[in-house]
Amino acid sequence: MRIMTGRTLLGGARALMLCGLLAVPALTPAALAAQSSGDTSAQSVSRADLIRLLGRLHEDNAVRADLSALGFSGAKLDLAVQHAKNMLSDPVIAGYIADRVLAVRDGSVVPVARAQGLLWTVIDEGLGHLPLRDVRYYYQVEQVVLGAMPQRICGRAVRGDLAPDRIAEETARAAARLNFEGLRNYYRIQLRAAQLGAQRGAAQLPPQRAARAEAAIFGVVTRTIAAREDAARVMGSFANLDRASDRDACIAGKVFIDAVLTLEGRELQDALIQLSTP
């Protein structure tokens, strides 16, 4: 089993973020231009226009309606709507998104140009700058979300062949079942990670520490698999993830994140930083 296979697995699991923000429209230049000041020319939209528009998106009643349809209600619905406002009204985060959208408009190659993808990216990049207690909690919530997903959706998400919009929708359905305090703390961490990612970019471990983190991940995942009765099957799923069934891919993803979260202290912190590095 290659280490990068494991990182790909958790990469799928880490894509299960952004609960509460999936109702935000795709922030392509054309879509933003069509919504800004009645001007439909994408080339005429400025950075300031985009930031202003982002700050208004949460006011759309469709955001609340869509979140309600996905299972949010009462105080948790209010919390999710407020989280969307906090994320998209933050000048640092909004500036980051605006810059990426303008780069796409101007022909630059940007890995992910959709709103959800841009936010996933900046949150991912900021996670490594957070205290260990927050990063651990963040992944623990993702662990719960992954476990709450239907097996067929979980497997496709882990394999990376589920569309981002569908991942966001299924994630929100699962996140809506979290308790209020857990969801609030998750959103707090998500907001801070996005701010730090926009300001500092991705955290990077020095080469020797990165190598040790990879070795720790490999070791703990291998030991965890070896202790299972279905070790051969799980190992086979890691080795051929693209061909694994939804059930087997889902199990492999859960085994991976469960194993990594058994690490402690600096070893865990470095492992999570390494896994959040693009």
PDB file of C-alpha atoms in Angstrom:
ATOM      1  CA  MET A   1       0.000   0.000   0.000  1.00  0.00           C
ATOM      2  CA  ARG A   2       1.367   3.390  -0.986  1.00  0.00           C
ATOM      3  CA  ILE A   3       1.152   6.329   1.407  1.00  0.00           C
ATOM      4  CA  MET A   4      -0.343   8.470  -1.342  1.00  0.00           C
ATOM      5  CA  THR A   5      -3.212   6.005  -1.611  1.00  0.00           C
ATOM      6  CA  GLY A   6      -4.023   6.739   2.008  1.00  0.00           C
ATOM      7  CA  ARG A   7      -3.746  10.476   1.446  1.00  0.00           C
ATOM      8  CA  THR A   8      -6.109  10.160  -1.512  1.00  0.00           C
ATOM      9  CA  LEU A   9      -8.589   8.342   0.695  1.00  0.00           C
ATOM     10  CA  LEU A  10      -8.621  11.032   3.325  1.00  0.00           C
ATOM     11  CA  GLY A  11      -8.604  13.597   0.565  1.00  0.00           C
ATOM     12  CA  GLY A  12     -12.029  12.248  -0.329  1.00  0.00           C
ATOM     13  CA  ALA A  13     -13.056  12.308   3.302  1.00  0.00           C
ATOM     14  CA  ARG A  14     -11.721  15.851   3.716  1.00  0.00           C
ATOM     15  CA  ALA A  15     -13.904  16.966   0.826  1.00  0.00           C
ATOM     16  CA  LEU A  16     -16.837  16.432   3.165  1.00  0.00           C
ATOM     17  CA  MET A  17     -16.645  19.956   4.537  1.00  0.00           C
ATOM     18  CA  LEU A  18     -18.638  23.110   3.810  1.00  0.00           C
ATOM     19  CA  CYS A  19     -21.848  21.989   5.522  1.00  0.00           C
ATOM     20  CA  GLY A  20     -24.179  24.936   5.486  1.00  0.00           C
ATOM     21  CA  LEU A  21     -22.634  26.684   2.481  1.00  0.00           C
ATOM     22  CA  LEU A  22     -23.740  24.419  -0.370  1.00  0.00           C
ATOM     23  CA  ALA A  23     -26.652  26.733  -1.161  1.00  0.00           C
ATOM     24  CA  VAL A  24     -24.270  29.453  -2.333  1.00  0.00           C
ATOM     25  CA  PRO A  25     -24.364  29.691  -6.152  1.00  0.00           C
ATOM     26  CA  ALA A  26     -21.364  28.748  -8.260  1.00  0.00           C
ATOM     27  CA  LEU A  27     -19.062  31.740  -8.258  1.00  0.00           C
ATOM     28  CA  THR A  28     -18.022  31.643 -11.878  1.00  0.00           C
ATOM     29  CA  PRO A  29     -17.296  35.039 -13.415  1.00  0.00           C
ATOM     30  CA  ALA A  30     -20.352  34.822 -15.658  1.00  0.00           C
ATOM     31  CA  ALA A  31     -22.679  33.906 -12.791  1.00  0.00           C
ATOM     32  CA  LEU A  32     -21.333  36.714 -10.639  1.00  0.00           C
ATOM     33  CA  ALA A  33     -21.528  39.210 -13.469  1.00  0.00           C
ATOM     34  CA  ALA A  34     -25.144  38.343 -14.092  1.00  0.00           C
ATOM     35  CA  GLN A  35     -25.953  39.148 -10.459  1.00  0.00           C
ATOM     36  CA  SER A  36     -23.925  42.322 -10.026  1.00  0.00           C
ATOM     37  CA  SER A  37     -25.445  45.781 -10.526  1.00  0.00           C
ATOM     38  CA  GLY A  38     -27.380  44.688 -13.606  1.00  0.00           C
ATOM     39  CA  ASP A  39     -24.136  44.463 -15.605  1.00  0.00           C
ATOM     40  CA  THR A  40     -23.942  41.163 -17.512  1.00  0.00           C
ATOM     41  CA  SER A  41     -20.415  41.584 -18.827  1.00  0.00           C
ATOM     42  CA  ALA A  42     -18.094  39.243 -16.953  1.00  0.00           C
ATOM     43  CA  GLN A  43     -15.073  41.287 -17.999  1.00  0.00           C
ATOM     44  CA  SER A  44     -16.490  44.397 -16.317  1.00  0.00           C
ATOM     45  CA  VAL A  45     -16.842  42.840 -12.860  1.00  0.00           C
ATOM     46  CA  SER A  46     -14.214  44.191 -10.460  1.00  0.00           C
ATOM     47  CA  ARG A  47     -12.754  42.677  -7.302  1.00  0.00           C
ATOM     48  CA  ALA A  48     -14.798  45.094  -5.228  1.00  0.00           C
ATOM     49  CA  ASP A  49     -17.967  44.065  -7.096  1.00  0.00           C
ATOM     50  CA  LEU A  50     -17.319  40.421  -6.294  1.00  0.00           C
ATOM     51  CA  ILE A  51     -16.632  41.095  -2.610  1.00  0.00           C
ATOM     52  CA  ARG A  52     -19.839  43.130  -2.324  1.00  0.00           C
ATOM     53  CA  LEU A  53     -21.835  40.396  -4.023  1.00  0.00           C
ATOM     54  CA  LEU A  54     -20.377  37.693  -1.789  1.00  0.00           C
ATOM     55  CA  GLY A  55     -21.419  39.702   1.236  1.00  0.00           C
ATOM     56  CA  ARG A  56     -25.011  39.753  -0.027  1.00  0.00           C
ATOM     57  CA  LEU A  57     -25.421  36.133  -1.102  1.00  0.00           C
ATOM     58  CA  HIS A  58     -26.489  34.937   2.350  1.00  0.00           C
ATOM     59  CA  GLU A  59     -29.441  37.344   2.217  1.00  0.00           C
ATOM     60  CA  ASP A  60     -31.083  35.250  -0.499  1.00  0.00           C
ATOM     61  CA  ASN A  61     -34.112  33.478   0.995  1.00  0.00           C
ATOM     62  CA  ALA A  62     -33.216  30.442  -1.112  1.00  0.00           C
ATOM     63  CA  VAL A  63     -30.240  29.797   1.182  1.00  0.00           C
ATOM     64  CA  ARG A  64     -32.493  29.283   4.200  1.00  0.00           C
ATOM     65  CA  ALA A  65     -35.023  27.288   2.166  1.00  0.00           C
ATOM     66  CA  ASP A  66     -32.390  24.957   0.735  1.00  0.00           C
ATOM     67  CA  LEU A  67     -30.798  24.358   4.118  1.00  0.00           C
ATOM     68  CA  SER A  68     -34.200  23.649   5.623  1.00  0.00           C
ATOM     69  CA  ALA A  69     -34.896  21.093   2.892  1.00  0.00           C
ATOM     70  CA  LEU A  70     -31.622  19.360   3.776  1.00  0.00           C
ATOM     71  CA  GLY A  71     -32.628  18.880   7.398  1.00  0.00           C
ATOM     72  CA  PHE A  72     -31.565  22.044   9.232  1.00  0.00           C
ATOM     73  CA  SER A  73     -34.225  23.472  11.524  1.00  0.00           C
ATOM     74  CA  GLY A  74     -34.662  25.792  14.470  1.00  0.00           C
ATOM     75  CA  ALA A  75     -31.472  27.048  16.089  1.00  0.00           C
ATOM     76  CA  LYS A  76     -29.273  24.910  13.843  1.00  0.00           C
ATOM     77  CA  LEU A  77     -30.845  26.444  10.735  1.00  0.00           C
ATOM     78  CA  ASP A  78     -30.167  29.924  12.103  1.00  0.00           C
ATOM     79  CA  LEU A  79     -26.612  28.864  12.900  1.00  0.00           C
ATOM     80  CA  ALA A  80     -25.996  27.533   9.377  1.00  0.00           C
ATOM     81  CA  VAL A  81     -27.346  30.684   7.748  1.00  0.00           C
ATOM     82  CA  GLN A  82     -25.212  32.835  10.059  1.00  0.00           C
ATOM     83  CA  HIS A  83     -22.182  30.718   9.202  1.00  0.00           C
ATOM     84  CA  ALA A  84     -22.724  31.406   5.506  1.00  0.00           C
ATOM     85  CA  LYS A  85     -22.887  35.113   6.317  1.00  0.00           C
ATOM     86  CA  ASN A  86     -19.732  34.968   8.436  1.00  0.00           C
ATOM     87  CA  MET A  87     -17.776  33.140   5.753  1.00  0.00           C
ATOM     88  CA  LEU A  88     -18.857  35.215   2.782  1.00  0.00           C
ATOM     89  CA  SER A  89     -18.836  38.585   4.552  1.00  0.00           C
ATOM     90  CA  ASP A  90     -15.319  38.144   5.893  1.00  0.00           C
ATOM     91  CA  PRO A  91     -13.118  40.532   3.885  1.00  0.00           C
ATOM     92  CA  VAL A  92     -10.107  38.198   3.863  1.00  0.00           C
ATOM     93  CA  ILE A  93     -12.070  35.153   2.689  1.00  0.00           C
ATOM     94  CA  ALA A  94     -14.155  37.144   0.203  1.00  0.00           C
ATOM     95  CA  GLY A  95     -10.984  38.715  -1.195  1.00  0.00           C
ATOM     96  CA  TYR A  96      -9.422  35.274  -1.624  1.00  0.00           C
ATOM     97  CA  ILE A  97     -12.464  33.986  -3.528  1.00  0.00           C
ATOM     98  CA  ALA A  98     -12.690  37.133  -5.649  1.00  0.00           C
ATOM     99  CA  ASP A  99      -9.037  36.881  -6.632  1.00  0.00           C
ATOM    100  CA  ARG A 100      -9.452  33.245  -7.712  1.00  0.00           C
ATOM    101  CA  VAL A 101     -12.595  33.983  -9.700  1.00  0.00           C
ATOM    102  CA  LEU A 102     -10.883  36.870 -11.478  1.00  0.00           C
ATOM    103  CA  ALA A 103      -7.886  34.638 -12.202  1.00  0.00           C
ATOM    104  CA  VAL A 104     -10.196  32.131 -13.894  1.00  0.00           C
ATOM    105  CA  ARG A 105     -11.814  34.927 -15.886  1.00  0.00           C
ATOM    106  CA  ASP A 106      -8.416  36.150 -17.030  1.00  0.00           C
ATOM    107  CA  GLY A 107      -7.330  32.705 -18.168  1.00  0.00           C
ATOM    108  CA  SER A 108      -5.197  31.505 -15.256  1.00  0.00           C
ATOM    109  CA  VAL A 109      -5.224  27.817 -14.407  1.00  0.00           C
ATOM    110  CA  VAL A 110      -6.933  27.433 -11.019  1.00  0.00           C
ATOM    111  CA  PRO A 111      -7.550  23.887  -9.727  1.00  0.00           C
ATOM    112  CA  VAL A 112     -11.087  24.505  -8.447  1.00  0.00           C
ATOM    113  CA  ALA A 113     -13.189  27.376  -9.697  1.00  0.00           C
ATOM    114  CA  ARG A 114     -16.535  26.685  -8.063  1.00  0.00           C
ATOM    115  CA  ALA A 115     -17.575  28.374  -4.841  1.00  0.00           C
ATOM    116  CA  GLN A 116     -17.612  25.164  -2.843  1.00  0.00           C
ATOM    117  CA  GLY A 117     -14.250  24.111  -4.199  1.00  0.00           C
ATOM    118  CA  LEU A 118     -12.669  27.474  -3.475  1.00  0.00           C
ATOM    119  CA  LEU A 119     -13.875  27.373   0.104  1.00  0.00           C
ATOM    120  CA  TRP A 120     -12.811  23.758   0.582  1.00  0.00           C
ATOM    121  CA  THR A 121      -9.356  24.703  -0.672  1.00  0.00           C
ATOM    122  CA  VAL A 122      -8.874  27.698   1.616  1.00  0.00           C
ATOM    123  CA  ILE A 123     -10.203  25.822   4.660  1.00  0.00           C
ATOM    124  CA  ASP A 124      -7.889  22.927   3.877  1.00  0.00           C
ATOM    125  CA  GLU A 125      -4.927  25.251   3.616  1.00  0.00           C
ATOM    126  CA  GLY A 126      -5.707  26.891   6.938  1.00  0.00           C
ATOM    127  CA  LEU A 127      -6.205  23.746   9.008  1.00  0.00           C
ATOM    128  CA  GLY A 128      -2.498  23.220   9.518  1.00  0.00           C
ATOM    129  CA  HIS A 129      -2.186  26.629  11.209  1.00  0.00           C
ATOM    130  CA  LEU A 130      -4.721  25.788  13.935  1.00  0.00           C
ATOM    131  CA  PRO A 131      -3.991  24.401  17.416  1.00  0.00           C
ATOM    132  CA  LEU A 132      -4.018  20.606  17.616  1.00  0.00           C
ATOM    133  CA  ARG A 133      -7.221  20.529  19.698  1.00  0.00           C
ATOM    134  CA  ASP A 134      -9.109  22.317  16.916  1.00  0.00           C
ATOM    135  CA  VAL A 135      -7.661  20.258  14.067  1.00  0.00           C
ATOM    136  CA  ARG A 136      -8.373  17.023  15.933  1.00  0.00           C
ATOM    137  CA  TYR A 137     -11.945  18.102  16.635  1.00  0.00           C
ATOM    138  CA  TYR A 138     -12.425  19.083  13.000  1.00  0.00           C
ATOM    139  CA  TYR A 139     -11.405  15.643  11.770  1.00  0.00           C
ATOM    140  CA  GLN A 140     -13.481  13.975  14.478  1.00  0.00           C
ATOM    141  CA  VAL A 141     -16.540  15.754  13.129  1.00  0.00           C
ATOM    142  CA  GLU A 142     -15.646  14.638   9.613  1.00  0.00           C
ATOM    143  CA  GLN A 143     -15.324  11.130  11.001  1.00  0.00           C
ATOM    144  CA  VAL A 144     -18.901  11.378  12.294  1.00  0.00           C
ATOM    145  CA  VAL A 145     -20.150  12.855   9.018  1.00  0.00           C
ATOM    146  CA  LEU A 146     -18.507  10.097   6.977  1.00  0.00           C
ATOM    147  CA  GLY A 147     -20.040   7.476   9.247  1.00  0.00           C
ATOM    148  CA  ALA A 148     -23.501   9.007   8.864  1.00  0.00           C
ATOM    149  CA  MET A 149     -23.493   8.878   5.081  1.00  0.00           C
ATOM    150  CA  PRO A 150     -25.236   6.103   3.139  1.00  0.00           C
ATOM    151  CA  GLN A 151     -22.625   3.504   2.175  1.00  0.00           C
ATOM    152  CA  ARG A 152     -23.046   4.045  -1.556  1.00  0.00           C
ATOM    153  CA  ILE A 153     -22.468   7.808  -1.144  1.00  0.00           C
ATOM    154  CA  CYS A 154     -19.601   7.308   1.303  1.00  0.00           C
ATOM    155  CA  GLY A 155     -17.842   4.921  -1.055  1.00  0.00           C
ATOM    156  CA  ARG A 156     -18.130   7.230  -4.040  1.00  0.00           C
ATOM    157  CA  ALA A 157     -16.928  10.191  -1.969  1.00  0.00           C
ATOM    158  CA  VAL A 158     -13.880   8.289  -0.726  1.00  0.00           C
ATOM    159  CA  ARG A 159     -13.037   7.174  -4.271  1.00  0.00           C
ATOM    160  CA  GLY A 160     -13.351  10.780  -5.429  1.00  0.00           C
ATOM    161  CA  ASP A 161     -15.948  10.103  -8.137  1.00  0.00           C
ATOM    162  CA  LEU A 162     -18.838  12.016  -6.564  1.00  0.00           C
ATOM    163  CA  ALA A 163     -19.553  15.499  -7.916  1.00  0.00           C
ATOM    164  CA  PRO A 164     -18.690  18.325  -5.462  1.00  0.00           C
ATOM    165  CA  ASP A 165     -22.292  19.546  -5.390  1.00  0.00           C
ATOM    166  CA  ARG A 166     -23.520  16.079  -4.438  1.00  0.00           C
ATOM    167  CA  ILE A 167     -20.853  15.721  -1.771  1.00  0.00           C
ATOM    168  CA  ALA A 168     -21.870  19.081  -0.302  1.00  0.00           C
ATOM    169  CA  GLU A 169     -25.540  18.088  -0.308  1.00  0.00           C
ATOM    170  CA  GLU A 170     -24.949  14.726   1.368  1.00  0.00           C
ATOM    171  CA  THR A 171     -22.553  16.303   3.861  1.00  0.00           C
ATOM    172  CA  ALA A 172     -25.121  18.890   4.847  1.00  0.00           C
ATOM    173  CA  ARG A 173     -27.734  16.180   5.404  1.00  0.00           C
ATOM    174  CA  ALA A 174     -25.361  14.417   7.784  1.00  0.00           C
ATOM    175  CA  ALA A 175     -24.168  17.623   9.457  1.00  0.00           C
ATOM    176  CA  ALA A 176     -27.750  18.687  10.156  1.00  0.00           C
ATOM    177  CA  ARG A 177     -27.935  15.755  12.579  1.00  0.00           C
ATOM    178  CA  LEU A 178     -25.009  16.976  14.677  1.00  0.00           C
ATOM    179  CA  ASN A 179     -25.895  18.522  18.028  1.00  0.00           C
ATOM    180  CA  PHE A 180     -25.971  22.303  18.214  1.00  0.00           C
ATOM    181  CA  GLU A 181     -22.770  22.770  20.217  1.00  0.00           C
ATOM    182  CA  GLY A 182     -20.846  20.376  18.005  1.00  0.00           C
ATOM    183  CA  LEU A 183     -21.989  22.159  14.865  1.00  0.00           C
ATOM    184  CA  ARG A 184     -21.206  25.592  16.319  1.00  0.00           C
ATOM    185  CA  ASN A 185     -17.685  24.568  17.290  1.00  0.00           C
ATOM    186  CA  TYR A 186     -17.141  22.993  13.859  1.00  0.00           C
ATOM    187  CA  TYR A 187     -18.230  26.193  12.147  1.00  0.00           C
ATOM    188  CA  ARG A 188     -15.974  28.255  14.437  1.00  0.00           C
ATOM    189  CA  ILE A 189     -12.991  26.148  13.439  1.00  0.00           C
ATOM    190  CA  GLN A 190     -13.987  26.231   9.780  1.00  0.00           C
ATOM    191  CA  LEU A 191     -14.187  30.025   9.757  1.00  0.00           C
ATOM    192  CA  ARG A 192     -10.811  30.456  11.443  1.00  0.00           C
ATOM    193  CA  ALA A 193      -9.193  27.914   9.113  1.00  0.00           C
ATOM    194  CA  ALA A 194     -10.547  29.762   6.084  1.00  0.00           C
ATOM    195  CA  GLN A 195      -9.208  33.074   7.380  1.00  0.00           C
ATOM    196  CA  LEU A 196      -5.751  31.619   8.025  1.00  0.00           C
ATOM    197  CA  GLY A 197      -5.697  29.782   4.712  1.00  0.00           C
ATOM    198  CA  ALA A 198      -6.528  32.983   2.854  1.00  0.00           C
ATOM    199  CA  GLN A 199      -3.869  34.938   4.768  1.00  0.00           C
ATOM    200  CA  ARG A 200      -1.025  32.418   4.929  1.00  0.00           C
ATOM    201  CA  GLY A 201      -1.633  29.707   2.373  1.00  0.00           C
ATOM    202  CA  ALA A 202      -1.075  26.063   3.189  1.00  0.00           C
ATOM    203  CA  ALA A 203       1.024  25.033   6.178  1.00  0.00           C
ATOM    204  CA  GLN A 204       4.111  23.114   5.106  1.00  0.00           C
ATOM    205  CA  LEU A 205       6.175  20.744   7.220  1.00  0.00           C
ATOM    206  CA  PRO A 206       9.961  20.730   6.789  1.00  0.00           C
ATOM    207  CA  PRO A 207      11.014  17.739   4.630  1.00  0.00           C
ATOM    208  CA  GLN A 208      12.234  15.572   7.508  1.00  0.00           C
ATOM    209  CA  ARG A 209       9.094  16.130   9.579  1.00  0.00           C
ATOM    210  CA  ALA A 210       6.929  15.511   6.513  1.00  0.00           C
ATOM    211  CA  ALA A 211       8.699  12.199   5.938  1.00  0.00           C
ATOM    212  CA  ARG A 212       8.184  11.217   9.576  1.00  0.00           C
ATOM    213  CA  ALA A 213       4.502  12.149   9.326  1.00  0.00           C
ATOM    214  CA  GLU A 214       4.085   9.984   6.221  1.00  0.00           C
ATOM    215  CA  ALA A 215       5.797   7.113   8.013  1.00  0.00           C
ATOM    216  CA  ALA A 216       3.548   7.521  11.061  1.00  0.00           C
ATOM    217  CA  ILE A 217       0.442   7.497   8.858  1.00  0.00           C
ATOM    218  CA  PHE A 218       1.635   4.421   6.984  1.00  0.00           C
ATOM    219  CA  GLY A 219       2.501   2.624  10.209  1.00  0.00           C
ATOM    220  CA  VAL A 220      -0.725   3.283  12.085  1.00  0.00           C
ATOM    221  CA  VAL A 221      -2.931   2.486   9.093  1.00  0.00           C
ATOM    222  CA  THR A 222      -1.032  -0.725   8.398  1.00  0.00           C
ATOM    223  CA  ARG A 223      -1.267  -1.833  12.041  1.00  0.00           C
ATOM    224  CA  THR A 224      -4.961  -1.009  12.166  1.00  0.00           C
ATOM    225  CA  ILE A 225      -5.690  -3.023   9.043  1.00  0.00           C
ATOM    226  CA  ALA A 226      -3.597  -5.976  10.226  1.00  0.00           C
ATOM    227  CA  ALA A 227      -5.684  -6.223  13.413  1.00  0.00           C
ATOM    228  CA  ARG A 228      -8.925  -6.640  11.458  1.00  0.00           C
ATOM    229  CA  GLU A 229     -10.462  -9.966  10.485  1.00  0.00           C
ATOM    230  CA  ASP A 230     -11.008  -8.614   6.977  1.00  0.00           C
ATOM    231  CA  ALA A 231      -7.441  -7.310   6.689  1.00  0.00           C
ATOM    232  CA  ALA A 232      -6.802  -8.790   3.244  1.00  0.00           C
ATOM    233  CA  ARG A 233      -9.969  -7.281   1.821  1.00  0.00           C
ATOM    234  CA  VAL A 234      -9.317  -3.830   3.295  1.00  0.00           C
ATOM    235  CA  MET A 235      -5.715  -3.889   2.086  1.00  0.00           C
ATOM    236  CA  GLY A 236      -6.976  -4.835  -1.349  1.00  0.00           C
ATOM    237  CA  SER A 237      -9.321  -1.847  -1.320  1.00  0.00           C
ATOM    238  CA  PHE A 238      -6.417   0.477  -0.512  1.00  0.00           C
ATOM    239  CA  ALA A 239      -4.322  -1.028  -3.294  1.00  0.00           C
ATOM    240  CA  ASN A 240      -7.109  -0.784  -5.908  1.00  0.00           C
ATOM    241  CA  LEU A 241      -9.350   1.972  -4.659  1.00  0.00           C
ATOM    242  CA  ASP A 242     -10.692   2.838  -8.109  1.00  0.00           C
ATOM    243  CA  ARG A 243     -12.023  -0.707  -8.485  1.00  0.00           C
ATOM    244  CA  ALA A 244     -13.329  -1.139  -4.954  1.00  0.00           C
ATOM    245  CA  SER A 245     -17.065  -1.427  -4.413  1.00  0.00           C
ATOM    246  CA  ASP A 246     -18.881   1.389  -2.664  1.00  0.00           C
ATOM    247  CA  ARG A 247     -19.002  -0.748   0.484  1.00  0.00           C
ATOM    248  CA  ASP A 248     -15.304  -1.578   0.427  1.00  0.00           C
ATOM    249  CA  ALA A 249     -14.213   1.970  -0.427  1.00  0.00           C
ATOM    250  CA  CYS A 250     -16.343   3.336   2.405  1.00  0.00           C
ATOM    251  CA  ILE A 251     -14.846   0.870   4.868  1.00  0.00           C
ATOM    252  CA  ALA A 252     -11.338   1.745   3.701  1.00  0.00           C
ATOM    253  CA  GLY A 253     -11.986   5.460   4.154  1.00  0.00           C
ATOM    254  CA  LYS A 254     -13.352   4.923   7.652  1.00  0.00           C
ATOM    255  CA  VAL A 255     -10.440   2.666   8.613  1.00  0.00           C
ATOM    256  CA  PHE A 256      -8.012   5.289   7.382  1.00  0.00           C
ATOM    257  CA  ILE A 257      -9.418   8.245   9.292  1.00  0.00           C
ATOM    258  CA  ASP A 258     -10.070   6.113  12.404  1.00  0.00           C
ATOM    259  CA  ALA A 259      -6.465   4.925  12.369  1.00  0.00           C
ATOM    260  CA  VAL A 260      -4.911   8.364  11.904  1.00  0.00           C
ATOM    261  CA  LEU A 261      -6.948   9.780  14.781  1.00  0.00           C
ATOM    262  CA  THR A 262      -5.426   7.237  17.178  1.00  0.00           C
ATOM    263  CA  LEU A 263      -2.103   9.072  16.891  1.00  0.00           C
ATOM    264  CA  GLU A 264      -1.322  11.544  19.668  1.00  0.00           C
ATOM    265  CA  GLY A 265       0.542  14.767  20.364  1.00  0.00           C
ATOM    266  CA  ARG A 266       3.047  16.093  17.859  1.00  0.00           C
ATOM    267  CA  GLU A 267       2.792  12.921  15.810  1.00  0.00           C
ATOM    268  CA  LEU A 268      -0.929  13.495  15.304  1.00  0.00           C
ATOM    269  CA  GLN A 269      -0.487  17.201  14.634  1.00  0.00           C
ATOM    270  CA  ASP A 270       2.143  16.595  11.968  1.00  0.00           C
ATOM    271  CA  ALA A 271       0.053  13.830  10.386  1.00  0.00           C
ATOM    272  CA  LEU A 272      -2.965  16.121  10.114  1.00  0.00           C
ATOM    273  CA  ILE A 273      -0.870  18.968   8.724  1.00  0.00           C
ATOM    274  CA  GLN A 274       0.577  16.609   6.149  1.00  0.00           C
ATOM    275  CA  LEU A 275      -2.882  15.385   5.174  1.00  0.00           C
ATOM    276  CA  SER A 276      -4.136  18.950   4.755  1.00  0.00           C
ATOM    277  CA  THR A 277      -1.224  19.892   2.478  1.00  0.00           C
ATOM    278  CA  PRO A 278      -2.328  20.147  -1.192  1.00  0.00           C
TER     279      PRO A 278
END
